[in-house]
mmCIF file with all atom_site columns, C-alpha atoms and ligand atoms in Angstrom:
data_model
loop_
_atom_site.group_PDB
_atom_site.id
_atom_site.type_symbol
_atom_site.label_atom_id
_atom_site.label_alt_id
_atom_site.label_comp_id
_atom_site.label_asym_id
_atom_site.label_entity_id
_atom_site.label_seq_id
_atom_site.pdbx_PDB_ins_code
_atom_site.Cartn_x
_atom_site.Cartn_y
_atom_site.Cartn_z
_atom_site.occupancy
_atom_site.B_iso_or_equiv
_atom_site.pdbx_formal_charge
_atom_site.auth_seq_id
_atom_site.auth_comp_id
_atom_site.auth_asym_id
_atom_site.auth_atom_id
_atom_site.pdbx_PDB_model_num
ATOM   1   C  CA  . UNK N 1 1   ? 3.347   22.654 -2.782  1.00 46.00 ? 1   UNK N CA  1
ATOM   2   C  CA  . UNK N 1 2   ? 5.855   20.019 -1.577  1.00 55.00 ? 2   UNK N CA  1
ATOM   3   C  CA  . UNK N 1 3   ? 5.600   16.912 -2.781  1.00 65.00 ? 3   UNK N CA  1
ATOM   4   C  CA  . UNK N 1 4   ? 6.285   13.673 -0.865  1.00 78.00 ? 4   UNK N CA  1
ATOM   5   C  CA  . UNK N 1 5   ? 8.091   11.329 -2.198  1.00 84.00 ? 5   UNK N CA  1
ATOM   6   C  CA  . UNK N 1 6   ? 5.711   8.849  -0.300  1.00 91.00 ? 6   UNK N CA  1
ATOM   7   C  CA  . UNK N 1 7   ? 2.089   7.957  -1.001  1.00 92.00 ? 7   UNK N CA  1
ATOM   8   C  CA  . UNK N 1 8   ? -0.875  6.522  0.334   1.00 93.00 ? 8   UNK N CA  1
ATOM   9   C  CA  . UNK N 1 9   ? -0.063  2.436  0.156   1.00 93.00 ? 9   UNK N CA  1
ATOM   10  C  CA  . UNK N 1 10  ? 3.322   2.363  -0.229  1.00 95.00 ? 10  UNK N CA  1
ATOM   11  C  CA  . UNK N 1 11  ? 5.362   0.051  2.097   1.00 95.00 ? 11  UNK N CA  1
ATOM   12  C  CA  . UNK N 1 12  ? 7.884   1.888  4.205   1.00 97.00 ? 12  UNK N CA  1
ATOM   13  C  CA  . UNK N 1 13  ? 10.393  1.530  6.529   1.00 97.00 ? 13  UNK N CA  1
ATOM   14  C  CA  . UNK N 1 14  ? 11.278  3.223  9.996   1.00 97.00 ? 14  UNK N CA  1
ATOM   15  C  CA  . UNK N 1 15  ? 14.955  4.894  9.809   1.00 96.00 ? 15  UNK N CA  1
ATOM   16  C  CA  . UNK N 1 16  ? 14.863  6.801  13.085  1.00 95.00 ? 16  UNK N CA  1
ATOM   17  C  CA  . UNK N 1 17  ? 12.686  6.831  16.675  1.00 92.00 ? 17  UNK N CA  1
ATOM   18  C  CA  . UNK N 1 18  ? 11.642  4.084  18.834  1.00 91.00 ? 18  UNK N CA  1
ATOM   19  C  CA  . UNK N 1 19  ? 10.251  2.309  15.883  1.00 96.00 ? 19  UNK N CA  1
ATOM   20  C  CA  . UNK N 1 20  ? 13.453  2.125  13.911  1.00 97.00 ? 20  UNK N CA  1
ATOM   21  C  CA  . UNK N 1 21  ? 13.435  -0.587 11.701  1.00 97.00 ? 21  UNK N CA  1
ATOM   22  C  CA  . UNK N 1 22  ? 9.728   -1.620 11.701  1.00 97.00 ? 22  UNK N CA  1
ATOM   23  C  CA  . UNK N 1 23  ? 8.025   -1.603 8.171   1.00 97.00 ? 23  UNK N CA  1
ATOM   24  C  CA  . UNK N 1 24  ? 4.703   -0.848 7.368   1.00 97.00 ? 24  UNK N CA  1
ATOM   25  C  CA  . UNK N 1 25  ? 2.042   0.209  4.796   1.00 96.00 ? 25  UNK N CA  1
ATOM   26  C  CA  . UNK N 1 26  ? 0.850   4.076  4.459   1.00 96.00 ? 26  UNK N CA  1
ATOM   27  C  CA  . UNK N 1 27  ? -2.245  4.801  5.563   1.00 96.00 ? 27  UNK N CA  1
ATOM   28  C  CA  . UNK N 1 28  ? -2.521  8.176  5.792   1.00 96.00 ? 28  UNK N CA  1
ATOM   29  C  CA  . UNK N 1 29  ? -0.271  11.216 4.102   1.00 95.00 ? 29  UNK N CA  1
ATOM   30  C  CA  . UNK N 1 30  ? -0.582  14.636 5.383   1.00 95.00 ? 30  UNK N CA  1
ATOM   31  C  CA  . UNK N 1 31  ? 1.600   16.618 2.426   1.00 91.00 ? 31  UNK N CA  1
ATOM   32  C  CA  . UNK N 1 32  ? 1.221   20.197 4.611   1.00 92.00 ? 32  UNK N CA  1
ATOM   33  C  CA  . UNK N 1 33  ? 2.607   18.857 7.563   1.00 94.00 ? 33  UNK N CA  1
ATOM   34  C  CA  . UNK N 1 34  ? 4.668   16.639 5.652   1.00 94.00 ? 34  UNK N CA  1
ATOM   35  C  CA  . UNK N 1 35  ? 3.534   14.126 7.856   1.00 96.00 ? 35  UNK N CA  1
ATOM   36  C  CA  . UNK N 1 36  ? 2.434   10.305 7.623   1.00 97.00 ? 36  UNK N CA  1
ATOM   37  C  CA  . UNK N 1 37  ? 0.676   7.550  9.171   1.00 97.00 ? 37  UNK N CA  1
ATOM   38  C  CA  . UNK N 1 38  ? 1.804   4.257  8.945   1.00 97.00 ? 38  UNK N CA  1
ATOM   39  C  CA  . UNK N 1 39  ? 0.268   0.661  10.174  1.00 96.00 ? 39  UNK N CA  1
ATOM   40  C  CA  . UNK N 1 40  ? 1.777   -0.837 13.021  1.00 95.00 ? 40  UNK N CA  1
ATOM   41  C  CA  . UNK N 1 41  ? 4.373   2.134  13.747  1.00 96.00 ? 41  UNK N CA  1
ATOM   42  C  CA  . UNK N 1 42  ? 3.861   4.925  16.046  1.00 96.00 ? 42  UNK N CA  1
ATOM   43  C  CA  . UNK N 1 43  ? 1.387   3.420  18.048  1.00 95.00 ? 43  UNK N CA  1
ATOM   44  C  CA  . UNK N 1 44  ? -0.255  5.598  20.893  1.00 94.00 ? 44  UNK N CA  1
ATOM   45  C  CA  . UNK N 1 45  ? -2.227  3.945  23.637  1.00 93.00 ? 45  UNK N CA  1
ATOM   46  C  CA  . UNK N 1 46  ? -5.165  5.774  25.836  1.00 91.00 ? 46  UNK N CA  1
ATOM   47  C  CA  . UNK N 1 47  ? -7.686  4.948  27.324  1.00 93.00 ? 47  UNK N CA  1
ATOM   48  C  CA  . UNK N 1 48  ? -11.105 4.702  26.489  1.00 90.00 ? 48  UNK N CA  1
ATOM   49  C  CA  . UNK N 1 49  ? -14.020 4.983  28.892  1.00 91.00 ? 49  UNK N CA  1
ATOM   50  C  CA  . UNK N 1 50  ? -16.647 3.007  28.089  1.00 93.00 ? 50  UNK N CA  1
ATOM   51  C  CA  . UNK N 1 51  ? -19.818 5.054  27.033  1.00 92.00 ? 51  UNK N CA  1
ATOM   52  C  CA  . UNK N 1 52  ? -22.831 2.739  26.883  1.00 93.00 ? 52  UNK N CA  1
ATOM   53  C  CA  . UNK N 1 53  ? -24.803 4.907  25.253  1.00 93.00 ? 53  UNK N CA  1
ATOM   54  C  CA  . UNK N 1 54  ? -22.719 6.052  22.316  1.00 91.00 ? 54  UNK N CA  1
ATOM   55  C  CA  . UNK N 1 55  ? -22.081 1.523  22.193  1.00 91.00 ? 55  UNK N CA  1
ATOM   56  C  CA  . UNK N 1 56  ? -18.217 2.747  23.167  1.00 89.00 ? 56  UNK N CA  1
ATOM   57  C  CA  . UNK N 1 57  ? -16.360 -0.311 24.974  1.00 89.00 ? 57  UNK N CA  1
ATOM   58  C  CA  . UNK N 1 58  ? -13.837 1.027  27.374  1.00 91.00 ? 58  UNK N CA  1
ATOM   59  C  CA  . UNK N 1 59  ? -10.355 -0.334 27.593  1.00 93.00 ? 59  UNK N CA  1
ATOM   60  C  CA  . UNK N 1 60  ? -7.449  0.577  25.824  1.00 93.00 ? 60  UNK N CA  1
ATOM   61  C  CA  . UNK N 1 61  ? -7.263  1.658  22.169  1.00 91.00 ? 61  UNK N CA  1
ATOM   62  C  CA  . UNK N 1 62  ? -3.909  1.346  20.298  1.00 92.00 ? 62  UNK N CA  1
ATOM   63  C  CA  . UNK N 1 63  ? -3.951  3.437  17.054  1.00 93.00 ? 63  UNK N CA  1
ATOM   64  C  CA  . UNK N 1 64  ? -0.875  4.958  14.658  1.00 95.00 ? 64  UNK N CA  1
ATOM   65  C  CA  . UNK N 1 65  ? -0.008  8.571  14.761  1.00 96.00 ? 65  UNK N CA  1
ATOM   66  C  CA  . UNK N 1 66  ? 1.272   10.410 12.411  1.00 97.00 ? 66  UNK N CA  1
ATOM   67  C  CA  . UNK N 1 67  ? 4.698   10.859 12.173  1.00 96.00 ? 67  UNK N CA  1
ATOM   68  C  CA  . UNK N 1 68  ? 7.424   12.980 10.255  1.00 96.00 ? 68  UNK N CA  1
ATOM   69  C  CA  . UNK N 1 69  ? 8.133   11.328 6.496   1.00 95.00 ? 69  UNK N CA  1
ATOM   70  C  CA  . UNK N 1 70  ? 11.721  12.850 7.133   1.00 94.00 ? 70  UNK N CA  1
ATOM   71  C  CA  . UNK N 1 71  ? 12.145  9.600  9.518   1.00 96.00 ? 71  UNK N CA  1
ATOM   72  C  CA  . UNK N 1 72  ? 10.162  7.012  6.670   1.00 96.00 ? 72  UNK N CA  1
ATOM   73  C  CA  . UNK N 1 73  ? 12.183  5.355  3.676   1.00 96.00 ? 73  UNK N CA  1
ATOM   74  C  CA  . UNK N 1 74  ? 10.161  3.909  1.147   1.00 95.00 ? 74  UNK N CA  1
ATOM   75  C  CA  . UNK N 1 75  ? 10.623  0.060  0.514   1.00 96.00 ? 75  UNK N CA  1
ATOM   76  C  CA  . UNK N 1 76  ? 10.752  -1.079 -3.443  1.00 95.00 ? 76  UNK N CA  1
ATOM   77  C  CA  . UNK N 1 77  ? 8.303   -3.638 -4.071  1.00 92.00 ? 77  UNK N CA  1
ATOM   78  C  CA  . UNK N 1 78  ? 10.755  -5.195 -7.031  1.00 93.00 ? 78  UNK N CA  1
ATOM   79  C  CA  . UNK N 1 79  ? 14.096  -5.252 -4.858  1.00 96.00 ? 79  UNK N CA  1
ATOM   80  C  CA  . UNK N 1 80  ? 12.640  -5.357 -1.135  1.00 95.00 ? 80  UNK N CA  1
ATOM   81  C  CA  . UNK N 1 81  ? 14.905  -2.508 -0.207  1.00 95.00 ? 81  UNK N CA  1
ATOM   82  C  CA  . UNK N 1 82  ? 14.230  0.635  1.694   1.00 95.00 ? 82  UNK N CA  1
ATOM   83  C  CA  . UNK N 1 83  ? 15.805  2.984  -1.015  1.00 94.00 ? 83  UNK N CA  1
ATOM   84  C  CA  . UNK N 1 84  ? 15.999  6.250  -2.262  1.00 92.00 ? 84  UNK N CA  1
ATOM   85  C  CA  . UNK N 1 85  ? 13.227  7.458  -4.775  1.00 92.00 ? 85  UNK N CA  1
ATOM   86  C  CA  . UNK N 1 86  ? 14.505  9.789  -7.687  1.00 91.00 ? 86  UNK N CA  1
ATOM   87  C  CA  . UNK N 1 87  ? 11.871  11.439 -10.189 1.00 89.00 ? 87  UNK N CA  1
ATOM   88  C  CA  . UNK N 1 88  ? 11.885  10.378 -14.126 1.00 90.00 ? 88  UNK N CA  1
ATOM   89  C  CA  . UNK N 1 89  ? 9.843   11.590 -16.738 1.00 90.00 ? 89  UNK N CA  1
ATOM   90  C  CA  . UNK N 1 90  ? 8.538   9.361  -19.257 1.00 87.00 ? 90  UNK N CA  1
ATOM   91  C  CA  . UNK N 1 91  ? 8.275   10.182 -23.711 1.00 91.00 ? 91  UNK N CA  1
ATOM   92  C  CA  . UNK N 1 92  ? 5.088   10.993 -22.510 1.00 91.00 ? 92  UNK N CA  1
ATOM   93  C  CA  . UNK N 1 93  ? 5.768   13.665 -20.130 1.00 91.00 ? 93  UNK N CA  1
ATOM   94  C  CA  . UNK N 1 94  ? 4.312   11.438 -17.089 1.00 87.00 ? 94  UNK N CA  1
ATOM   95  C  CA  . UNK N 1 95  ? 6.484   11.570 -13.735 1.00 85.00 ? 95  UNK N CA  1
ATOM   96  C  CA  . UNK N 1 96  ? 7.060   8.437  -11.980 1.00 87.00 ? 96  UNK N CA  1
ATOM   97  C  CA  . UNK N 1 97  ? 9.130   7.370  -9.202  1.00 92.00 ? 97  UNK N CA  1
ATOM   98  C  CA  . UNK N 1 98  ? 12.259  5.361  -9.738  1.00 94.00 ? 98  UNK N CA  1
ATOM   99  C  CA  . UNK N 1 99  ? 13.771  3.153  -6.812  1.00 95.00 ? 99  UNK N CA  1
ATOM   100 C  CA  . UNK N 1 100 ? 17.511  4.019  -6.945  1.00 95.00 ? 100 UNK N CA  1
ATOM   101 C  CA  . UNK N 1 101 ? 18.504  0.522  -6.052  1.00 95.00 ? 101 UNK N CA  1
ATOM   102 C  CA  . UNK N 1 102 ? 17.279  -1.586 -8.769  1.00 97.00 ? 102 UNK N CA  1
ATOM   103 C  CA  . UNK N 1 103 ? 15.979  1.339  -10.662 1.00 95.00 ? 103 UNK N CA  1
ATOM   104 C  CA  . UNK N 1 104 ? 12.614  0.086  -11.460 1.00 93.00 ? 104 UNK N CA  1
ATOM   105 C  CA  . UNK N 1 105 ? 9.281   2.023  -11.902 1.00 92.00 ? 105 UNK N CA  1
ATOM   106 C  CA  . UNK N 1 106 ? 7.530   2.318  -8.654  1.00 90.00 ? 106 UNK N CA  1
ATOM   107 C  CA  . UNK N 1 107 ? 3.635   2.239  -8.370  1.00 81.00 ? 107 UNK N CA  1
ATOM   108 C  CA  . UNK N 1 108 ? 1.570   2.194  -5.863  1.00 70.00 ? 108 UNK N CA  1
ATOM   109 C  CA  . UNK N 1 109 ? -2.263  1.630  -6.139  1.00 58.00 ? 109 UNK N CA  1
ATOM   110 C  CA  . UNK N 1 110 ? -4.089  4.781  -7.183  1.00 55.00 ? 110 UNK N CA  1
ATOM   111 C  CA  . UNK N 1 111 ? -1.444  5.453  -9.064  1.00 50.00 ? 111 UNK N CA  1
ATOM   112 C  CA  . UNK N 1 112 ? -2.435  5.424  -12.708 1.00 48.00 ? 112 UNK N CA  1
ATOM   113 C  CA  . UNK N 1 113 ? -1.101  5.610  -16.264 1.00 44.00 ? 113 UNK N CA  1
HETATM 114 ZN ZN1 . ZN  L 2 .   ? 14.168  -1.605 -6.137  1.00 84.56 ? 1   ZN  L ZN1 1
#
């Protein structure tokens, strides 16, 4: 199984596409298509037609897709930075994410001790 180096709630930025540069949090990882969906980047427009009986509004619906982690960097909530994210293990045997920058511990919520 691959693991991604980002996770649900993490702030990250855009390093390639039309959304290069844009930051945003994770909503959404998919880890088999090593895919992920982040607020605000991404966004696809269509149009919805208004369907009074399901109480659907027509007009048009702007929503993030996914989109390849390959183009995401994850930003360090200690330093600010998009950065690199190496792998420690604790005395304890626990993994945890280390921004390469300022070489803090990263968490994220859900992420427990
Ligand atoms: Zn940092």
């Amino acid at each position: 199984m691959t693991v991604l180096k980002i996770r649900k709630g993490d702030e990250v930025q855009v390093i390639a596409g039309k959304d290069r540069g844009k930051r945003g949090s994770v909503q959404e990882v998919e880890p088999q298509k090593h895919r992920a969906v982040v607020a605000g980047v991404n966004i696809s427009k269509r149009h919805q037609k208004p369907n009074p009986q399901q109480n659907i509004k027509g007009g048009i619906i702007e929503e993030p897709r996914p989109m390849d982690v390959s183009k995401l960097m994850l930003v360090c909530p200690k330093c600010g930075k998009a950065t690199r994210v190496g792998h420690e293990t604790d005395e304890n045997g626990n993994k945890h994410r280390v921004c390469k920058a300022c070489g803090e511990e990263i968490r994220t919520q859900g992420e427990g001790s």
